[in-house]
Each structure stands twice: as structure tokens, then as C-alpha cells.
Tab-separated table of C-alpha atoms in Angstrom:
chain	number	residue	atom	x	y	z
A	504	MET	CA	18.470	27.477	-11.480
A	505	SER	CA	17.554	31.151	-11.078
A	506	ASP	CA	19.598	32.192	-14.136
A	507	LEU	CA	17.746	29.717	-16.352
A	508	GLY	CA	14.277	31.184	-15.896
A	509	ALA	CA	10.993	29.355	-15.833
A	510	VAL	CA	10.601	28.641	-19.557
A	511	PRO	CA	13.077	25.703	-19.815
A	512	LEU	CA	11.421	23.971	-16.862
A	513	LEU	CA	7.951	24.596	-18.290
A	514	LEU	CA	9.082	23.300	-21.693
A	515	LEU	CA	10.454	20.187	-20.021
A	516	GLY	CA	7.129	19.683	-18.226
A	517	ALA	CA	5.211	20.142	-21.477
A	518	GLY	CA	7.508	17.658	-23.266
A	519	LEU	CA	7.013	15.129	-20.487
A	520	PHE	CA	3.238	15.570	-20.656
A	521	LEU	CA	3.195	15.183	-24.459
A	522	ALA	CA	5.286	12.008	-24.205
A	523	GLY	CA	2.738	10.697	-21.690
A	524	VAL	CA	-0.134	11.484	-24.062
A	525	ALA	CA	1.709	9.757	-26.921
A	526	CYS	CA	2.242	6.716	-24.682
A	527	LEU	CA	-1.471	6.663	-23.790
A	528	LEU	CA	-2.447	6.743	-27.448
A	529	LEU	CA	0.139	4.295	-28.772
A	530	ARG	CA	0.194	1.548	-26.147
A	531	ARG	CA	-2.346	-1.256	-26.278
A	532	ASN	CA	-1.017	-3.003	-23.193
A	533	ALA	CA	-2.864	-1.784	-20.077
A	534	ILE	CA	0.343	-1.495	-18.037
A	535	GLY	CA	1.907	0.476	-20.906
A	536	ILE	CA	-0.974	2.945	-20.597
A	537	LEU	CA	-0.262	3.151	-16.868
A	538	PHE	CA	3.336	4.141	-17.674
A	539	GLY	CA	1.949	7.043	-19.746
A	540	VAL	CA	-0.224	8.191	-16.843
A	541	GLU	CA	2.840	8.182	-14.593
A	542	LEU	CA	4.679	10.417	-17.078
A	543	MET	CA	1.764	12.876	-17.124
A	544	LEU	CA	1.590	12.991	-13.318
A	545	ASN	CA	5.337	13.654	-13.152
A	546	ALA	CA	4.863	16.511	-15.628
A	547	ALA	CA	2.142	17.942	-13.360
A	548	ALA	CA	4.432	17.717	-10.307
A	549	LEU	CA	7.245	19.407	-12.252
A	550	ASN	CA	4.918	22.250	-13.281
A	551	PHE	CA	3.688	22.767	-9.705
A	552	PHE	CA	7.304	22.886	-8.581
A	553	THR	CA	8.273	25.368	-11.323
A	554	PHE	CA	5.498	27.772	-10.411
A	555	SER	CA	6.377	27.437	-6.720
A	556	LEU	CA	9.965	28.362	-7.618
A	557	PHE	CA	9.146	31.440	-9.678
A	558	ASN	CA	6.046	32.710	-7.884
A	559	PRO	CA	6.843	33.639	-4.256
A	560	ALA	CA	3.151	33.675	-3.303
A	561	PHE	CA	2.906	30.036	-4.405
A	562	ALA	CA	6.223	28.834	-2.926
A	563	LEU	CA	4.850	26.600	-0.187
A	564	GLU	CA	1.609	25.588	-1.885
A	565	GLY	CA	3.425	24.498	-5.047
A	566	GLN	CA	5.746	22.188	-3.137
A	567	VAL	CA	2.897	20.693	-1.092
A	568	PHE	CA	0.797	20.164	-4.239
A	569	ALA	CA	3.767	18.523	-5.973
A	570	LEU	CA	4.199	16.209	-2.969
A	571	VAL	CA	0.498	15.310	-3.093
A	572	VAL	CA	0.743	14.614	-6.839
A	573	LEU	CA	3.704	12.264	-6.266
A	574	LEU	CA	1.775	10.409	-3.559
A	575	LEU	CA	-1.333	10.241	-5.740
A	576	ALA	CA	0.793	8.785	-8.554
A	577	ALA	CA	1.771	5.917	-6.250
A	578	ILE	CA	-1.866	5.394	-5.203
A	579	ASP	CA	-2.932	5.480	-8.833
A	580	ALA	CA	-0.343	2.853	-9.758
A	581	VAL	CA	-1.524	0.477	-7.024
A	582	LEU	CA	-5.222	0.691	-7.873
A	583	ALA	CA	-4.720	0.656	-11.654
A	584	LEU	CA	-2.445	-2.374	-11.354
A	585	ALA	CA	-5.130	-4.240	-9.391
A	586	ILE	CA	-7.672	-3.405	-12.103
A	587	VAL	CA	-5.240	-4.488	-14.857
A	588	LEU	CA	-4.584	-7.825	-13.125
A	589	LEU	CA	-8.329	-8.370	-12.749
A	590	PHE	CA	-8.842	-7.421	-16.415
A	591	GLN	CA	-6.187	-9.887	-17.507
A	592	ARG	CA	-7.700	-12.627	-15.355
A	593	HIS	CA	-11.109	-12.102	-16.982
A	594	HIS	CA	-10.016	-11.619	-20.591
A	595	GLY	CA	-6.797	-13.624	-20.698
A	596	SER	CA	-4.831	-10.667	-22.050
A	597	ALA	CA	-3.731	-7.188	-20.990
A	598	ASP	CA	-4.466	-5.864	-24.483
A	599	VAL	CA	-7.164	-3.215	-24.001
A	600	ASP	CA	-8.342	-3.652	-27.605
A	601	ALA	CA	-8.826	-7.393	-27.116
A	602	SER	CA	-11.939	-7.126	-24.995
A	603	PRO	CA	-15.177	-6.813	-26.972
A	604	ASP	CA	-16.926	-5.612	-23.770
A	605	LEU	CA	-15.017	-2.327	-23.853
A	606	LYS	CA	-15.998	-1.416	-27.413
A	607	GLY	CA	-18.598	1.350	-27.347
B	370	MET	CA	27.764	24.421	-14.438
B	371	THR	CA	24.078	24.603	-13.507
B	372	LEU	CA	23.123	24.967	-17.154
B	373	THR	CA	25.181	21.903	-18.116
B	374	LEU	CA	23.682	19.840	-15.311
B	375	PHE	CA	20.179	20.990	-16.195
B	376	ALA	CA	20.757	20.126	-19.870
B	377	LEU	CA	21.993	16.646	-18.930
B	378	LEU	CA	19.022	16.051	-16.619
B	379	ALA	CA	16.579	17.389	-19.234
B	380	VAL	CA	18.020	15.008	-21.853
B	381	LEU	CA	17.761	12.115	-19.365
B	382	THR	CA	14.154	13.044	-18.520
B	383	LEU	CA	12.909	13.592	-22.066
B	384	GLY	CA	14.922	10.686	-23.490
B	385	GLY	CA	13.411	8.399	-20.868
B	386	ALA	CA	9.913	9.725	-21.597
B	387	LEU	CA	10.325	9.135	-25.337
B	388	GLY	CA	11.651	5.652	-24.597
B	389	VAL	CA	8.562	4.934	-22.472
B	390	ALA	CA	6.310	6.001	-25.340
B	391	LEU	CA	8.165	4.315	-28.203
B	392	GLU	CA	9.948	1.221	-26.798
B	393	PRO	CA	8.443	-1.783	-28.594
B	394	ARG	CA	9.199	-4.313	-25.814
B	395	ILE	CA	7.085	-3.605	-22.745
B	396	ALA	CA	9.551	-5.401	-20.455
B	397	ARG	CA	12.179	-2.722	-21.149
B	398	VAL	CA	9.897	0.246	-20.468
B	399	PRO	CA	10.581	0.395	-16.668
B	400	LEU	CA	14.241	1.128	-17.435
B	401	TRP	CA	13.246	4.160	-19.532
B	402	LEU	CA	10.796	5.247	-16.835
B	403	LEU	CA	13.590	4.963	-14.272
B	404	GLY	CA	15.586	7.465	-16.350
B	405	THR	CA	12.667	9.894	-16.337
B	406	PHE	CA	12.094	9.555	-12.585
B	407	LEU	CA	15.801	10.046	-11.847
B	408	GLY	CA	15.944	13.063	-14.183
B	409	VAL	CA	12.981	14.748	-12.476
B	410	ALA	CA	14.449	13.964	-9.030
B	411	GLY	CA	17.768	15.437	-10.197
B	412	ILE	CA	16.028	18.640	-11.296
B	413	PHE	CA	14.316	18.928	-7.903
B	414	LEU	CA	17.635	18.426	-6.130
B	415	LEU	CA	19.437	20.832	-8.486
B	416	SER	CA	16.872	23.470	-7.526
B	417	GLN	CA	17.640	22.805	-3.835
B	418	ALA	CA	14.170	21.343	-3.243
B	419	VAL	CA	15.535	18.467	-1.176
B	420	PRO	CA	12.183	17.257	0.294
B	421	LEU	CA	10.669	16.914	-3.178
B	422	GLY	CA	13.750	15.263	-4.651
B	423	VAL	CA	13.971	12.730	-1.837
B	424	THR	CA	10.223	12.019	-2.068
B	425	GLN	CA	10.555	11.496	-5.805
B	426	LEU	CA	13.368	9.002	-5.223
B	427	LEU	CA	11.608	7.159	-2.404
B	428	VAL	CA	8.017	7.136	-3.686
B	429	SER	CA	8.394	7.115	-7.481
B	430	VAL	CA	11.585	5.111	-7.920
B	431	GLY	CA	11.287	2.955	-4.811
B	432	GLY	CA	7.519	2.550	-4.751
B	433	THR	CA	5.676	3.244	-7.990
B	434	LEU	CA	8.295	1.724	-10.265
B	435	ALA	CA	8.606	-1.381	-8.086
B	436	ILE	CA	4.808	-1.832	-8.194
B	437	LEU	CA	4.766	-1.468	-11.987
B	438	VAL	CA	7.626	-3.956	-12.414
B	439	TYR	CA	5.695	-6.409	-10.211
B	440	GLY	CA	2.669	-5.898	-12.472
B	441	LEU	CA	4.779	-6.589	-15.534
B	442	THR	CA	6.037	-9.849	-14.043
B	443	GLN	CA	2.410	-10.883	-13.465
B	444	ILE	CA	1.315	-10.265	-17.062
B	445	ALA	CA	4.649	-11.011	-18.761
B	446	PRO	CA	3.571	-14.236	-20.518
B	447	LYS	CA	0.756	-12.367	-22.241
B	448	GLY	CA	2.193	-8.870	-22.104
B	449	ASP	CA	4.743	-9.180	-24.881
B	450	GLU	CA	2.157	-10.678	-27.208
B	451	THR	CA	0.389	-7.339	-27.556
B	452	PRO	CA	0.702	-6.424	-31.243
B	453	PRO	CA	2.388	-3.136	-32.184
B	454	PRO	CA	0.096	-0.175	-32.936
B	455	SER	CA	-1.255	0.105	-36.455
B	456	MET	CA	-0.150	2.846	-38.855
B	457	ARG	CA	-3.539	4.504	-38.376
B	458	SER	CA	-3.050	4.622	-34.588
B	459	ILE	CA	0.438	6.086	-34.957
B	460	LEU	CA	-0.854	8.781	-37.319
B	461	ALA	CA	-3.762	9.604	-35.002
B	462	ALA	CA	-1.385	9.827	-32.016
B	463	LEU	CA	0.978	12.129	-33.958
B	464	VAL	CA	-1.874	14.445	-34.930
B	465	ALA	CA	-3.258	14.490	-31.359
B	466	VAL	CA	0.147	15.231	-29.822
B	467	ALA	CA	0.860	17.954	-32.407
B	468	LEU	CA	-2.494	19.631	-31.724
B	469	LEU	CA	-1.924	19.444	-27.964
B	470	ALA	CA	1.574	20.903	-28.419
B	471	LEU	CA	0.057	23.793	-30.395
B	472	VAL	CA	-2.198	24.546	-27.432
B	473	LEU	CA	0.380	23.971	-24.678
B	474	LEU	CA	3.567	25.551	-25.973
B	475	PRO	CA	2.699	29.119	-27.135
B	476	PRO	CA	1.571	30.341	-23.671
B	477	LEU	CA	4.918	29.282	-22.196
B	478	TRP	CA	6.744	32.058	-24.070
B	479	GLN	CA	4.494	34.645	-22.453
B	480	TYR	CA	5.814	33.777	-18.989
B	481	PRO	CA	7.894	36.756	-17.735
B	482	PRO	CA	11.475	36.021	-18.799
B	483	THR	CA	12.910	38.239	-16.086
B	484	SER	CA	11.224	36.378	-13.230
B	485	GLU	CA	13.729	35.197	-10.677
B	486	ALA	CA	13.623	31.947	-8.800
B	487	GLY	CA	13.215	32.143	-5.061
B	488	SER	CA	14.740	29.658	-2.678
B	489	PRO	CA	12.355	26.731	-2.180
B	490	PRO	CA	11.142	26.130	1.380
B	491	GLY	CA	12.919	23.359	3.248
B	492	ALA	CA	11.486	20.314	4.973
B	493	LEU	CA	11.099	22.238	8.257
B	494	VAL	CA	8.907	24.912	6.669
B	495	ILE	CA	6.803	22.353	4.769
B	496	GLY	CA	6.389	20.194	7.860
B	497	ALA	CA	5.423	23.210	9.991
B	498	ALA	CA	2.909	24.289	7.335
B	499	LEU	CA	1.384	20.817	7.349
B	500	LEU	CA	0.827	21.172	11.094
B	501	ASP	CA	-0.224	24.829	10.733
B	502	GLN	CA	2.663	25.950	12.934
B	503	ASP	CA	5.211	28.693	12.656
B	504	ALA	CA	8.488	27.203	11.438
B	505	GLY	CA	10.624	29.472	13.634
B	506	THR	CA	8.890	29.195	16.986
B	507	GLY	CA	6.870	26.020	16.571
B	508	GLU	CA	3.804	27.868	17.826
B	509	VAL	CA	0.362	27.645	16.327
B	510	PRO	CA	-0.240	31.093	14.780
B	511	LEU	CA	-4.003	30.867	15.161
B	512	ALA	CA	-3.707	30.574	18.947
B	513	ASN	CA	-1.809	33.877	19.151
B	514	LEU	CA	-4.373	35.882	17.240
B	515	PRO	CA	-7.218	37.782	18.895
B	516	ALA	CA	-10.523	35.979	18.855
B	517	GLU	CA	-12.102	38.338	16.307
B	518	SER	CA	-9.272	37.869	13.800
B	519	HIS	CA	-9.928	34.111	13.629
B	520	LEU	CA	-12.823	34.911	11.350
B	521	ALA	CA	-10.798	37.277	9.184
B	522	ARG	CA	-7.910	34.870	8.634
B	523	PRO	CA	-8.714	31.974	6.307
B	524	ARG	CA	-8.128	28.828	8.338
B	525	THR	CA	-6.059	26.995	5.775
B	526	THR	CA	-3.977	24.086	6.916
B	527	TYR	CA	-2.300	21.432	4.838
B	528	LEU	CA	-2.844	18.724	7.409
B	529	LEU	CA	-6.363	17.937	6.196
B	530	PRO	CA	-5.454	17.403	2.495
B	531	LEU	CA	-2.485	15.226	3.468
B	532	THR	CA	-4.654	13.192	5.837
B	533	VAL	CA	-7.254	12.765	3.082
B	534	VAL	CA	-4.531	11.550	0.712
B	535	LEU	CA	-3.175	9.104	3.279
B	536	LEU	CA	-6.654	7.753	4.075
B	537	HIS	CA	-7.247	7.488	0.333
B	538	LEU	CA	-4.040	5.460	0.064
B	539	LEU	CA	-5.183	3.135	2.852
B	540	VAL	CA	-8.619	2.581	1.280
B	541	VAL	CA	-7.096	2.054	-2.152
B	542	LEU	CA	-4.599	-0.490	-0.840
B	543	GLY	CA	-7.478	-2.397	0.761
B	544	ALA	CA	-9.467	-2.186	-2.468
B	545	ALA	CA	-6.481	-3.388	-4.505
B	546	ALA	CA	-5.975	-6.366	-2.185
B	547	TYR	CA	-9.705	-7.181	-2.441
B	548	LEU	CA	-9.691	-6.945	-6.243
B	549	THR	CA	-6.666	-9.161	-6.743
B	550	ARG	CA	-7.455	-11.823	-4.166
B	551	ASN	CA	-7.337	-15.326	-5.515
B	552	ARG	CA	-10.935	-16.530	-5.550
B	553	GLY	CA	-9.948	-20.019	-6.654
B	554	GLN	CA	-8.047	-20.646	-3.425
B	555	GLU	CA	-10.890	-19.187	-1.332
B	556	ALA	CA	-13.367	-21.652	-2.819
B	557	GLN	CA	-11.254	-24.633	-1.743
B	558	PRO	CA	-11.968	-26.014	1.772
């Protein structure tokens, strides 16, 4: 990987993050939105890893932060799923636009 | 060889991510997300970061994805009835993503192109750092320092953040179980 440089990895992370943002904006299903959040967290982990690879002073910290981000993604999925199931039980649908309570 | 493998993994990762964003049937999205997770894990492993790659496979593919698939099975009867986004939403999303790309991408080219990748620390080094120990000797470095230098050296250890994350996970699992409990069954004698 050393001959590739950091830019391809950073571009990949940026692409992953943008796809996550697009998913957040396009999906109306609450679990679909959760998929977008997972993409964005993976992009964050990939960026931490890239900077740990190319910045010797950040080598250990980057890997530990990436590990924490991966664990937080799992935590996030569990809690968000519980909220989505509760939302669906109350409103009869997982469509986030269907609930009039959420309209500001 | 590395370049070819990286290109294949990048295509798998980005293709999966685009599939997650654009797949019309929600039930098929986990398959696209699996591609993304495997691609990212492959990139970690290609860079010789074995602990991260294995964690990605175990936690993301084996844990997160399984949880999300379970969630989909719970909302499946209603989930596929969600109407597709309107033209206005698609246009707004395109504009938002394009603006974000304009902010995100230009700074990437300023990263030093000649920077060389170091070898990522292995599981032993990461584990020793989590316990604030020296990876070679297994000793606690703080104990070997003179008393006055304890103040000079920042007492940074990774054990506390990891413990906080694990406690967070425990609390969140309890909260999730509380939120999703079946109140109808509880009310029955």
C-alpha cells in the first residue's frame, strides 16, 4: 500500500461518506437511514486508519480510534434499531415521513 | 499486484455503497452493505492491519449486519411499502452531495504525495497500549519512571476509553431490550 500514497484511500473514504449522506437524504425507511449512518461510520474508520498509516505519530492512536468507531457503529445499530422498532409499533410504519409528530 | 487488489476492493466498496444508497428494494440493501463491509475489511487486511480487518469482519459483518437484517425482518411487511423518494428529494440530495463533495475533495490533493506508509502496529502493540504496557517487556512504563517525571509525562492510557465504550455498549443493550419489550405480554397475568 505504501506505493499508492494516501490520496486513493482518502478519496475512497470521501466517496463512502458521500454515499452515506446520499443514503440519509434519499431513504424514507428508518432502517434505510441506519444503513447510511453505517456507511458514514465506516468512512470515518477508514480515514482514521489512513492517517494512522501515513502519519507515524498517529500510528497507534489511529488504529485504536478506528477500532472504537467500529464498536460504536455496532452500538449505534443496536440502539437505533430498538428506536425504529418502537417507532414502527407506535406509527404502524417505518416511513419517517409518515409520522405527523415529527414534522417541525 | 497491490494496485490491482486495491482497485478491486475499492470498486467493491464504492459499488456496495452506491447500491446501499440507490437500491429501490430495502430487503436487498444488506447484500450491498455486505460488499462495502468486505471491501473495507479487505483494504485493512491488504495494508497488513490484521486486528482492524478481523474486527471489521467480526463486528461489522458478523454483528452489525446481522442486527440490521433482524430489524428488516421485523419491519418487512411494512418496510417495502415505503414509497420511492420524490423528484424534489432526489434533486435536493444531489445538490447536497455535490456541495459536500466540493468541500471534502479539494483538501485531499494537498496531502503530501510523497508521504510513505509505515507498517501498522500489530495486535500485540495495540493490546499493550490498551493496558499501558510496553509491548516488548510487558512492563508498565510509568512504574519505571522517577517519581517527579510522572507529572511531566501525560498519563494517557487507552484502557479508559475502551472501558467507557464497553460500558456504553452494556447500557445501550439494556436500553434496547427495555425499549423493545413487549408490553402487551407484560400486561397479561
